[in-house]
Amino acid sequence: MTASPLSGPDYLLRGFKIIRQPGIRLFVAIPLLINIIIFGAFTTLTLDAMSGWINQVIEWLPSWLDFLRWILWPLAVILVLAIVMYIFSTVANIIAAPFNGLLAEKVEEMLTGEEVAGRETIAMAIASFPKSIGRECQKLLYYFGFAILTLIASFVISPLAPVLWFALNAWMMAIEYCDYPMDNHKLSFKEARKRVGSQRGTSFSFGALVMLGTMIPILNLFIMPAAVCGGTLMWVERFKQAS
């Protein structure tokens, strides 16, 4: 199948359709509940502090850019939202990882009509929590490496900092949600990154729309299960036969 950057968002939209399927709803319910609980707690803790964070972002910028504050303020809002929502998504994904893997498994079986080797039950998913944490830690280490480079670049080209952070977080969203079905098939994280990177335009546009979705209230509660379904669609249609 020929890769098209425009097909990335389509996978997420198709993911929203899948989460409404009768045979999938049960496996959507647990990640969705986790998302609601974490988002409620996270919003309560961060909403009051957000204005202060945005002012700090503005203060980091060089004084000669003061005349651009009316432009830089919305960019700073995007930067803070991108970082805060990525942290929220990361925490939610760590806790929900076993259930996201189970959801990816059920979606793949629905799409292909074939059982995934080593298929799990909900009890088995809970028991696999330590293994899932290890996989999520690999993703965090990968993210931190690029986050350091992005932070350095943000000081060098300050006006572009929001764009750089958004791009990094969008890429991580693509890796995060495309990884669940690959982990189900025992692919290493290195191999998973390779396959996601083999179609950068499609993967990045998918991750960018997921990232935007995390920044929209209410929608961000449903974005995780929909993104898992979208990432599984990408696995079945694009990455499964890649090497």
XYZ file of C-alpha atoms in Angstrom:
243
model
C 0.000 0.000 0.000
C 1.392 3.388 -1.025
C 2.016 5.658 1.937
C 0.320 9.055 1.987
C 0.837 11.643 4.721
C -2.884 12.413 4.519
C -3.781 8.848 5.468
C -2.423 9.263 9.016
C -5.386 11.312 10.312
C -7.751 8.909 8.560
C -6.482 6.061 10.746
C -7.445 7.975 13.885
C -10.885 8.785 12.496
C -11.385 5.117 11.664
C -10.231 4.311 15.188
C -13.119 6.365 16.580
C -15.504 4.247 14.522
C -13.987 1.007 15.811
C -14.403 1.892 19.497
C -18.160 1.888 18.939
C -18.183 -1.693 17.668
C -20.173 -4.039 19.993
C -17.360 -6.587 20.343
C -14.818 -3.890 21.204
C -16.699 -1.707 23.695
C -15.828 -3.802 26.752
C -12.106 -3.496 26.022
C -12.494 0.261 25.465
C -14.270 0.771 28.800
C -11.269 0.110 31.072
C -8.772 2.444 29.306
C -11.537 5.045 29.068
C -12.264 4.847 32.807
C -8.545 5.163 33.604
C -8.358 8.188 31.306
C -11.303 9.898 33.018
C -9.902 9.370 36.527
C -6.380 10.532 35.661
C -7.563 13.486 33.575
C -9.826 14.677 36.399
C -6.987 14.547 38.924
C -4.475 16.034 36.487
C -6.738 18.931 35.520
C -7.386 19.805 39.157
C -3.655 19.914 39.905
C -2.491 21.829 36.814
C -5.240 24.238 35.783
C -4.420 26.912 38.375
C -0.686 26.633 37.711
C -0.953 26.900 33.927
C -1.016 30.708 33.785
C 2.161 30.884 35.866
C 3.866 28.333 33.622
C 2.949 30.320 30.513
C 4.396 33.492 32.035
C 7.610 31.594 32.765
C 7.770 30.425 29.158
C 7.425 34.049 27.995
C 10.184 35.149 30.394
C 12.583 32.591 28.899
C 12.408 34.439 25.577
C 15.048 37.094 24.785
C 14.156 40.704 25.637
C 14.468 41.844 22.022
C 11.361 39.793 21.243
C 9.169 41.703 23.741
C 7.343 43.483 20.911
C 6.128 40.066 19.715
C 4.506 39.084 23.012
C 1.015 39.221 21.519
C 2.135 36.517 19.061
C 4.313 34.614 21.501
C 1.562 34.278 24.131
C -0.591 31.881 22.050
C 2.579 30.004 21.047
C 3.470 29.667 24.726
C -0.037 28.350 25.420
C 0.487 25.706 22.710
C 3.880 24.809 24.197
C 2.535 24.403 27.733
C -0.526 22.477 26.564
C 1.616 20.186 24.416
C 3.945 19.362 27.315
C 1.193 19.078 29.948
C -1.032 16.918 27.745
C 1.904 14.715 26.779
C 2.685 14.167 30.476
C -0.985 13.397 31.129
C -1.053 10.963 28.192
C 2.166 9.330 29.351
C 0.851 8.732 32.871
C -2.443 7.410 31.496
C -0.650 5.145 29.016
C 1.643 3.689 31.687
C -1.299 2.749 33.893
C -3.510 1.587 31.022
C -0.742 -0.127 29.000
C -1.834 -3.746 29.681
C -5.429 -2.912 28.742
C -4.340 -0.955 25.653
C -2.406 -4.033 24.557
C -5.503 -6.165 25.096
C -7.607 -3.663 23.120
C -5.072 -3.748 20.260
C -5.224 -7.548 20.303
C -9.026 -7.637 20.046
C -9.066 -5.018 17.277
C -6.481 -6.946 15.251
C -8.484 -10.159 15.633
C -11.617 -8.325 14.468
C -9.783 -6.892 11.442
C -7.977 -10.049 10.360
C -10.283 -12.790 11.592
C -7.250 -14.533 13.087
C -6.289 -15.028 16.721
C -3.163 -13.258 17.945
C -0.630 -15.770 19.277
C -0.530 -15.726 23.080
C -3.874 -13.911 23.283
C -4.723 -12.527 26.708
C -7.667 -12.233 29.072
C -8.291 -9.215 31.309
C -6.760 -11.119 34.245
C -3.662 -11.904 32.168
C -3.420 -8.246 31.133
C -3.384 -7.173 34.779
C -0.708 -9.782 35.538
C 1.456 -8.427 32.688
C 1.579 -4.941 34.240
C 5.307 -5.133 35.238
C 6.265 -6.115 31.676
C 4.169 -3.268 30.279
C 5.881 -0.801 32.621
C 9.258 -1.916 31.261
C 8.129 -1.235 27.693
C 6.782 2.195 28.628
C 10.092 3.024 30.329
C 11.895 2.295 27.049
C 9.641 4.836 25.360
C 10.341 7.413 28.081
C 14.108 6.980 27.735
C 13.784 7.420 23.970
C 11.686 10.542 24.551
C 14.064 12.072 27.090
C 16.980 11.801 24.678
C 15.173 13.872 22.062
C 13.637 16.144 24.710
C 17.118 17.264 25.766
C 17.990 18.125 22.154
C 14.664 19.932 21.746
C 15.259 21.921 24.942
C 18.668 23.057 23.685
C 17.192 23.996 20.300
C 14.410 25.907 22.075
C 16.958 28.278 23.627
C 18.707 28.777 20.287
C 15.554 29.413 18.247
C 13.076 30.441 20.956
C 10.164 31.503 18.706
C 10.048 28.006 17.218
C 10.080 26.233 20.585
C 6.322 25.461 20.595
C 6.577 23.987 17.097
C 9.581 21.845 18.056
C 7.928 20.475 21.205
C 4.666 19.808 19.408
C 6.516 17.936 16.649
C 8.439 15.820 19.169
C 5.302 14.951 21.136
C 3.382 14.174 17.932
C 6.098 11.742 16.876
C 6.025 10.091 20.284
C 2.245 9.706 20.027
C 2.697 7.813 16.760
C 5.282 5.502 18.346
C 3.192 5.065 21.500
C -0.006 3.929 19.843
C 1.479 1.966 16.954
C 3.648 0.053 19.419
C 0.862 -1.828 21.223
C 0.102 -4.324 18.431
C 3.826 -4.684 17.718
C 4.493 -5.492 21.365
C 1.716 -8.091 21.165
C 3.735 -9.759 18.395
C 6.942 -9.653 20.493
C 8.701 -7.096 18.291
C 11.483 -5.233 20.063
C 11.036 -1.519 20.699
C 13.899 -0.864 18.277
C 12.111 -2.803 15.535
C 8.835 -1.038 16.346
C 10.524 2.370 15.920
C 12.021 1.204 12.633
C 8.642 0.212 11.239
C 6.935 3.410 12.375
C 9.813 5.385 10.856
C 9.522 3.528 7.551
C 6.475 5.697 6.745
C 7.289 8.948 8.487
C 4.667 11.131 6.799
C 1.771 8.835 7.604
C 3.037 8.130 11.112
C 3.711 11.776 11.951
C 0.366 13.042 10.648
C -1.368 10.341 12.699
C 0.577 11.349 15.820
C -0.038 15.055 15.185
C -3.806 14.574 15.111
C -3.628 12.432 18.260
C -1.604 15.182 19.936
C -4.154 17.814 18.925
C -6.908 15.572 20.255
C -5.259 15.387 23.673
C -5.437 19.186 23.874
C -9.220 19.342 23.354
C -11.381 18.875 26.495
C -13.793 15.912 26.454
C -12.275 14.606 23.213
C -9.047 13.874 25.084
C -10.910 11.357 27.235
C -11.655 9.214 24.185
C -8.452 9.829 22.248
C -6.457 7.017 23.889
C -8.681 4.055 22.940
C -9.346 5.553 19.493
C -5.602 6.009 18.949
C -4.925 2.404 20.009
C -7.466 1.269 17.409
C -5.965 3.597 14.790
C -2.450 2.395 15.561
C -3.624 -1.211 15.228
C -5.162 -0.404 11.855
C -1.787 0.992 10.750
C -0.083 -2.175 11.984
C -2.423 -4.444 10.030
C -2.438 -2.396 6.826
C 1.081 -0.944 6.714
C 3.594 -2.236 9.233
C 2.818 -5.931 9.669
C 4.486 -7.006 6.443
C 7.342 -4.473 6.699
C 10.843 -5.604 7.637
